[in-house]
XYZ file of C-alpha atoms in Angstrom:
120
model
C 105.360 84.588 77.024
C 105.980 84.746 80.776
C 105.188 87.801 82.850
C 106.477 88.546 86.329
C 104.856 91.467 88.140
C 105.731 92.894 91.565
C 103.696 95.144 93.814
C 103.712 96.515 97.340
C 106.670 98.872 97.399
C 106.542 102.269 99.018
C 107.951 104.659 101.586
C 108.227 103.508 105.198
C 109.962 104.742 108.333
C 112.869 102.881 109.918
C 111.534 100.017 112.014
C 108.433 99.750 109.884
C 107.120 96.890 107.806
C 106.208 96.293 104.203
C 104.926 93.329 102.219
C 105.877 92.727 98.623
C 103.950 90.434 96.303
C 104.764 88.919 92.946
C 102.851 86.820 90.450
C 104.209 84.862 87.517
C 101.889 84.131 84.619
C 101.962 82.778 81.093
C 102.833 79.493 79.464
C 104.458 78.011 82.542
C 104.855 74.280 82.857
C 106.892 74.234 86.048
C 108.392 76.725 88.448
C 111.769 75.723 89.810
C 112.331 78.714 92.053
C 110.917 82.100 92.957
C 112.814 84.759 94.798
C 113.539 88.381 95.503
C 116.550 90.474 94.586
C 117.300 94.118 95.214
C 119.504 96.812 93.784
C 120.455 99.921 95.726
C 121.878 103.037 94.061
C 125.493 102.492 93.086
C 125.413 98.810 93.974
C 125.008 95.542 92.123
C 121.814 93.553 92.238
C 121.913 91.102 95.124
C 119.886 88.142 96.291
C 117.510 88.883 99.155
C 115.682 85.575 99.511
C 114.777 82.604 97.347
C 112.586 79.519 97.615
C 113.627 76.729 95.261
C 110.914 74.173 94.626
C 111.802 71.226 96.819
C 114.894 73.029 98.046
C 116.134 75.056 100.970
C 114.964 78.609 101.502
C 117.895 81.004 101.473
C 118.188 84.524 102.876
C 120.869 87.124 102.581
C 122.691 87.520 105.879
C 121.661 91.157 106.044
C 117.945 90.300 106.174
C 117.904 87.108 108.243
C 115.462 87.363 111.102
C 113.729 90.389 109.594
C 112.394 89.228 106.222
C 110.233 86.226 105.445
C 109.673 84.791 101.984
C 106.681 82.623 101.141
C 105.174 80.979 98.069
C 101.727 79.953 96.933
C 102.474 77.325 94.327
C 98.869 77.046 93.149
C 98.783 80.740 92.264
C 102.396 81.094 91.095
C 103.002 83.841 93.618
C 105.759 84.745 96.026
C 105.691 87.294 98.827
C 108.302 89.024 100.928
C 107.315 90.216 104.378
C 109.823 92.829 105.497
C 109.950 93.827 109.153
C 112.273 96.052 111.176
C 113.240 97.889 108.033
C 116.476 99.842 107.958
C 117.595 102.697 105.707
C 120.094 100.330 104.108
C 117.160 98.232 102.873
C 116.303 101.047 100.470
C 116.465 99.643 96.948
C 114.491 98.580 93.941
C 113.225 95.091 94.678
C 112.885 92.631 91.819
C 110.965 89.393 91.674
C 112.572 86.495 89.858
C 111.010 83.275 88.623
C 112.926 80.323 87.232
C 110.488 78.397 85.079
C 109.994 75.863 82.336
C 107.487 76.652 79.623
C 106.633 74.405 76.664
C 110.272 73.647 75.962
C 112.711 71.600 78.042
C 114.782 74.717 78.667
C 114.681 76.409 82.044
C 114.482 80.193 81.835
C 114.807 83.008 84.331
C 112.286 85.855 84.218
C 112.372 89.184 86.016
C 109.742 91.638 87.104
C 109.988 95.355 86.442
C 110.924 96.165 90.036
C 109.216 97.991 92.871
C 110.812 100.797 94.874
C 111.243 100.407 98.625
C 112.412 103.492 100.483
C 113.148 103.429 104.207
C 113.554 106.936 105.558
C 112.422 109.171 108.374
């Protein structure tokens, strides 16, 4: 009953920029956090950045100073502005939303992923 959809991936050259967007929709009562994860070939999925509602924004050390995460709470969206991209940023990027629906339970929902490729 909750959908999470990413967009904005693509092919960019090293040093370039890209902006990813994500929207969560459905029977959402509250959103506790929205964030971005990525998974490179042969590696585990890792946290890139996350904004907990009322909490502290967290970035992976590898992207600090280059990526910026932002949320629009009214629209249930989260964006990831990626600057100074490096080849090692190449991965499938996934949006994650931690939400409450009509039940007291808090659930985590994932988008389908969007490919980011950094190459010359």
